[in-house]
């Protein structure tokens, strides 16, 4: 059990670090400055390539095991599974808008800020629900066999930003995260 939950917890801490980077970029935008749109794009690329493809499918397996519960936790599990689909759609929309801006397209500043703030809020609210209710419920309700099945169902994929090797395309994002850590 602990290996899967430990990995999910670590992913949430890492995602929060990325959301913090995004928050700083949106603050630049709010103040009338120019954020680093490439950095925003890297955050969204990570959410698409790792969170949506690796992290959320593991959580979905945990949810599926919890959905056997007909009570509130089962209902919450089904709702959080739907959140993954909504977050993926929101990420895709935000990503498209950022690509438009990078391609010299126009998007009203206020609309981009609103989309970014919605992204931050939805992601953080989702993670808080998982951490507060689902992860503790899963620790209590799932058997060692459930955890073994969940762990065996996915292949090990190294985190492209926070993993030991770290993909080159995320180098600027890693550097920015370390710079924010030093400042704060």
mmCIF file of C-alpha atoms in Angstrom:
data_model
loop_
_atom_site.group_PDB
_atom_site.id
_atom_site.type_symbol
_atom_site.label_atom_id
_atom_site.label_comp_id
_atom_site.label_asym_id
_atom_site.label_seq_id
_atom_site.Cartn_x
_atom_site.Cartn_y
_atom_site.Cartn_z
ATOM 1 C CA UNK A 1 0.000 0.000 0.000
ATOM 2 C CA UNK A 2 2.469 2.590 1.130
ATOM 3 C CA UNK A 3 4.437 2.608 -2.118
ATOM 4 C CA UNK A 4 1.416 3.632 -4.205
ATOM 5 C CA UNK A 5 0.124 6.201 -1.708
ATOM 6 C CA UNK A 6 3.643 7.546 -1.140
ATOM 7 C CA UNK A 7 4.006 8.035 -4.882
ATOM 8 C CA UNK A 8 0.635 9.770 -5.159
ATOM 9 C CA UNK A 9 1.489 12.045 -2.215
ATOM 10 C CA UNK A 10 4.862 12.890 -3.766
ATOM 11 C CA UNK A 11 3.175 13.668 -7.081
ATOM 12 C CA UNK A 12 0.810 16.053 -5.288
ATOM 13 C CA UNK A 13 3.720 17.908 -3.684
ATOM 14 C CA UNK A 14 5.373 18.142 -7.083
ATOM 15 C CA UNK A 15 2.168 19.333 -8.738
ATOM 16 C CA UNK A 16 1.792 21.976 -6.039
ATOM 17 C CA UNK A 17 5.306 23.230 -6.837
ATOM 18 C CA UNK A 18 4.270 23.551 -10.487
ATOM 19 C CA UNK A 19 1.042 25.307 -9.568
ATOM 20 C CA UNK A 20 3.129 27.719 -7.515
ATOM 21 C CA UNK A 21 5.217 28.498 -10.610
ATOM 22 C CA UNK A 22 2.035 29.070 -12.596
ATOM 23 C CA UNK A 23 0.656 31.293 -9.848
ATOM 24 C CA UNK A 24 3.769 33.491 -10.055
ATOM 25 C CA UNK A 25 3.416 33.772 -13.814
ATOM 26 C CA UNK A 26 -0.257 34.733 -13.495
ATOM 27 C CA UNK A 27 0.728 37.395 -10.966
ATOM 28 C CA UNK A 28 3.037 38.907 -13.599
ATOM 29 C CA UNK A 29 0.109 38.943 -15.992
ATOM 30 C CA UNK A 30 -2.208 40.527 -13.386
ATOM 31 C CA UNK A 31 0.312 43.327 -12.811
ATOM 32 C CA UNK A 32 0.358 44.100 -16.520
ATOM 33 C CA UNK A 33 3.718 42.455 -17.139
ATOM 34 C CA UNK A 34 4.696 39.719 -19.506
ATOM 35 C CA UNK A 35 4.850 36.268 -17.944
ATOM 36 C CA UNK A 36 7.110 33.563 -19.272
ATOM 37 C CA UNK A 37 4.585 31.859 -21.547
ATOM 38 C CA UNK A 38 7.051 29.052 -22.314
ATOM 39 C CA UNK A 39 7.227 28.287 -18.607
ATOM 40 C CA UNK A 40 3.426 28.171 -18.421
ATOM 41 C CA UNK A 41 3.464 25.867 -21.419
ATOM 42 C CA UNK A 42 5.933 23.562 -19.660
ATOM 43 C CA UNK A 43 3.652 23.333 -16.604
ATOM 44 C CA UNK A 44 0.740 22.417 -18.859
ATOM 45 C CA UNK A 45 2.884 19.949 -20.842
ATOM 46 C CA UNK A 46 3.739 18.231 -17.565
ATOM 47 C CA UNK A 47 0.081 18.044 -16.575
ATOM 48 C CA UNK A 48 -0.763 16.515 -19.946
ATOM 49 C CA UNK A 49 2.179 14.135 -20.252
ATOM 50 C CA UNK A 50 2.579 13.000 -16.657
ATOM 51 C CA UNK A 51 -0.405 13.891 -14.462
ATOM 52 C CA UNK A 52 -3.039 12.907 -17.043
ATOM 53 C CA UNK A 53 -1.141 9.899 -18.406
ATOM 54 C CA UNK A 54 0.430 8.457 -15.255
ATOM 55 C CA UNK A 55 -0.753 9.997 -11.985
ATOM 56 C CA UNK A 56 -4.505 10.201 -12.611
ATOM 57 C CA UNK A 57 -4.822 6.652 -14.028
ATOM 58 C CA UNK A 58 -3.254 5.286 -10.825
ATOM 59 C CA UNK A 59 -5.696 7.315 -8.742
ATOM 60 C CA UNK A 60 -8.537 6.091 -10.944
ATOM 61 C CA UNK A 61 -7.613 2.509 -10.050
ATOM 62 C CA UNK A 62 -7.728 3.449 -6.369
ATOM 63 C CA UNK A 63 -11.124 5.085 -6.934
ATOM 64 C CA UNK A 64 -12.435 2.027 -8.757
ATOM 65 C CA UNK A 65 -11.527 -0.104 -5.754
ATOM 66 C CA UNK A 66 -13.245 2.395 -3.436
ATOM 67 C CA UNK A 67 -16.372 2.580 -5.593
ATOM 68 C CA UNK A 68 -17.355 -0.798 -4.211
ATOM 69 C CA UNK A 69 -18.349 1.270 -1.179
ATOM 70 C CA UNK A 70 -21.915 2.349 -1.692
ATOM 71 C CA UNK A 71 -21.611 5.157 0.847
ATOM 72 C CA UNK A 72 -20.261 8.680 0.676
ATOM 73 C CA UNK A 73 -16.686 7.611 -0.111
ATOM 74 C CA UNK A 74 -17.901 5.606 -3.097
ATOM 75 C CA UNK A 75 -19.833 8.626 -4.381
ATOM 76 C CA UNK A 76 -16.870 10.922 -3.791
ATOM 77 C CA UNK A 77 -14.629 8.454 -5.639
ATOM 78 C CA UNK A 78 -16.896 8.550 -8.685
ATOM 79 C CA UNK A 79 -16.932 12.362 -8.580
ATOM 80 C CA UNK A 80 -13.157 12.616 -8.389
ATOM 81 C CA UNK A 81 -12.802 10.261 -11.331
ATOM 82 C CA UNK A 82 -14.985 12.692 -13.307
ATOM 83 C CA UNK A 83 -12.764 15.531 -12.065
ATOM 84 C CA UNK A 84 -9.826 13.889 -13.845
ATOM 85 C CA UNK A 85 -11.684 14.114 -17.130
ATOM 86 C CA UNK A 86 -12.645 17.731 -16.441
ATOM 87 C CA UNK A 87 -9.081 18.644 -15.435
ATOM 88 C CA UNK A 88 -7.728 17.060 -18.615
ATOM 89 C CA UNK A 89 -10.191 19.111 -20.700
ATOM 90 C CA UNK A 90 -9.347 22.299 -18.797
ATOM 91 C CA UNK A 91 -5.625 21.633 -19.227
ATOM 92 C CA UNK A 92 -6.109 21.121 -22.965
ATOM 93 C CA UNK A 93 -8.074 24.375 -23.285
ATOM 94 C CA UNK A 94 -5.533 26.373 -21.273
ATOM 95 C CA UNK A 95 -2.712 24.782 -23.260
ATOM 96 C CA UNK A 96 -4.377 25.765 -26.547
ATOM 97 C CA UNK A 97 -4.742 29.375 -25.367
ATOM 98 C CA UNK A 98 -1.074 29.531 -24.349
ATOM 99 C CA UNK A 99 -0.028 28.065 -27.710
ATOM 100 C CA UNK A 100 -2.174 30.728 -29.407
ATOM 101 C CA UNK A 101 -0.374 33.459 -27.469
ATOM 102 C CA UNK A 102 3.024 31.939 -28.273
ATOM 103 C CA UNK A 103 2.018 31.819 -31.925
ATOM 104 C CA UNK A 104 1.370 35.574 -31.848
ATOM 105 C CA UNK A 105 -2.341 35.079 -31.421
ATOM 106 C CA UNK A 106 -4.372 37.453 -29.394
ATOM 107 C CA UNK A 107 -6.222 36.648 -26.219
ATOM 108 C CA UNK A 108 -7.574 39.222 -23.805
ATOM 109 C CA UNK A 109 -5.390 39.428 -20.695
ATOM 110 C CA UNK A 110 -8.393 39.162 -18.368
ATOM 111 C CA UNK A 111 -9.635 36.007 -20.099
ATOM 112 C CA UNK A 112 -6.212 34.375 -19.816
ATOM 113 C CA UNK A 113 -5.966 35.311 -16.135
ATOM 114 C CA UNK A 114 -9.455 33.929 -15.503
ATOM 115 C CA UNK A 115 -8.607 30.657 -17.241
ATOM 116 C CA UNK A 116 -5.344 30.353 -15.306
ATOM 117 C CA UNK A 117 -7.036 31.055 -11.981
ATOM 118 C CA UNK A 118 -9.727 28.495 -12.726
ATOM 119 C CA UNK A 119 -7.029 25.964 -13.548
ATOM 120 C CA UNK A 120 -5.227 26.668 -10.254
ATOM 121 C CA UNK A 121 -8.423 26.543 -8.202
ATOM 122 C CA UNK A 122 -9.775 23.368 -9.807
ATOM 123 C CA UNK A 123 -6.456 21.517 -9.510
ATOM 124 C CA UNK A 124 -5.892 22.531 -5.892
ATOM 125 C CA UNK A 125 -9.456 21.770 -4.817
ATOM 126 C CA UNK A 126 -9.242 18.363 -6.459
ATOM 127 C CA UNK A 127 -5.965 17.494 -4.760
ATOM 128 C CA UNK A 128 -7.241 18.658 -1.357
ATOM 129 C CA UNK A 129 -10.287 16.398 -1.611
ATOM 130 C CA UNK A 130 -8.109 13.446 -2.511
ATOM 131 C CA UNK A 131 -5.672 14.122 0.311
ATOM 132 C CA UNK A 132 -8.342 14.813 2.903
ATOM 133 C CA UNK A 133 -10.824 12.044 2.119
ATOM 134 C CA UNK A 134 -9.797 9.575 -0.554
ATOM 135 C CA UNK A 135 -6.239 8.756 0.378
ATOM 136 C CA UNK A 136 -7.114 8.117 4.060
ATOM 137 C CA UNK A 137 -10.181 6.079 3.030
ATOM 138 C CA UNK A 138 -8.087 4.031 0.635
ATOM 139 C CA UNK A 139 -5.500 3.330 3.321
ATOM 140 C CA UNK A 140 -8.257 1.975 5.566
ATOM 141 C CA UNK A 141 -10.463 0.174 3.056
ATOM 142 C CA UNK A 142 -8.143 -1.451 0.530
ATOM 143 C CA UNK A 143 -6.484 -4.770 1.161
ATOM 144 C CA UNK A 144 -2.882 -5.691 0.477
ATOM 145 C CA UNK A 145 -4.194 -7.561 -2.574
ATOM 146 C CA UNK A 146 -5.937 -4.411 -3.828
ATOM 147 C CA UNK A 147 -2.725 -2.416 -3.450
ATOM 148 C CA UNK A 148 -0.685 -5.117 -5.174
ATOM 149 C CA UNK A 149 -3.123 -5.135 -8.115
ATOM 150 C CA UNK A 150 -3.035 -1.342 -8.348
ATOM 151 C CA UNK A 151 0.766 -1.295 -8.188
ATOM 152 C CA UNK A 152 1.107 -4.036 -10.815
ATOM 153 C CA UNK A 153 -1.329 -2.367 -13.214
ATOM 154 C CA UNK A 154 0.949 0.464 -14.252
ATOM 155 C CA UNK A 155 4.457 0.542 -15.554
ATOM 156 C CA UNK A 156 7.097 2.581 -13.826
ATOM 157 C CA UNK A 157 7.470 5.899 -15.615
ATOM 158 C CA UNK A 158 9.972 8.388 -14.328
ATOM 159 C CA UNK A 159 8.642 11.828 -13.548
ATOM 160 C CA UNK A 160 9.913 14.016 -16.419
ATOM 161 C CA UNK A 161 10.457 17.077 -14.191
ATOM 162 C CA UNK A 162 11.200 15.714 -10.723
ATOM 163 C CA UNK A 163 12.717 12.342 -11.608
ATOM 164 C CA UNK A 164 16.433 11.671 -11.360
ATOM 165 C CA UNK A 165 17.075 11.968 -15.092
ATOM 166 C CA UNK A 166 14.633 14.800 -15.779
ATOM 167 C CA UNK A 167 13.742 15.456 -19.386
ATOM 168 C CA UNK A 168 15.664 18.238 -21.115
ATOM 169 C CA UNK A 169 12.478 19.930 -22.328
ATOM 170 C CA UNK A 170 11.646 20.752 -18.696
ATOM 171 C CA UNK A 171 15.042 22.234 -17.774
ATOM 172 C CA UNK A 172 13.754 25.825 -17.563
ATOM 173 C CA UNK A 173 10.884 24.715 -15.349
ATOM 174 C CA UNK A 174 13.224 22.865 -12.974
ATOM 175 C CA UNK A 175 15.483 25.911 -12.793
ATOM 176 C CA UNK A 176 12.518 28.174 -12.044
ATOM 177 C CA UNK A 177 11.265 25.860 -9.276
ATOM 178 C CA UNK A 178 14.711 25.884 -7.639
ATOM 179 C CA UNK A 179 14.920 29.681 -7.959
ATOM 180 C CA UNK A 180 11.505 30.097 -6.276
ATOM 181 C CA UNK A 181 12.595 27.749 -3.490
ATOM 182 C CA UNK A 182 15.699 29.871 -2.852
ATOM 183 C CA UNK A 183 13.718 33.124 -2.850
ATOM 184 C CA UNK A 184 11.047 31.875 -0.474
#
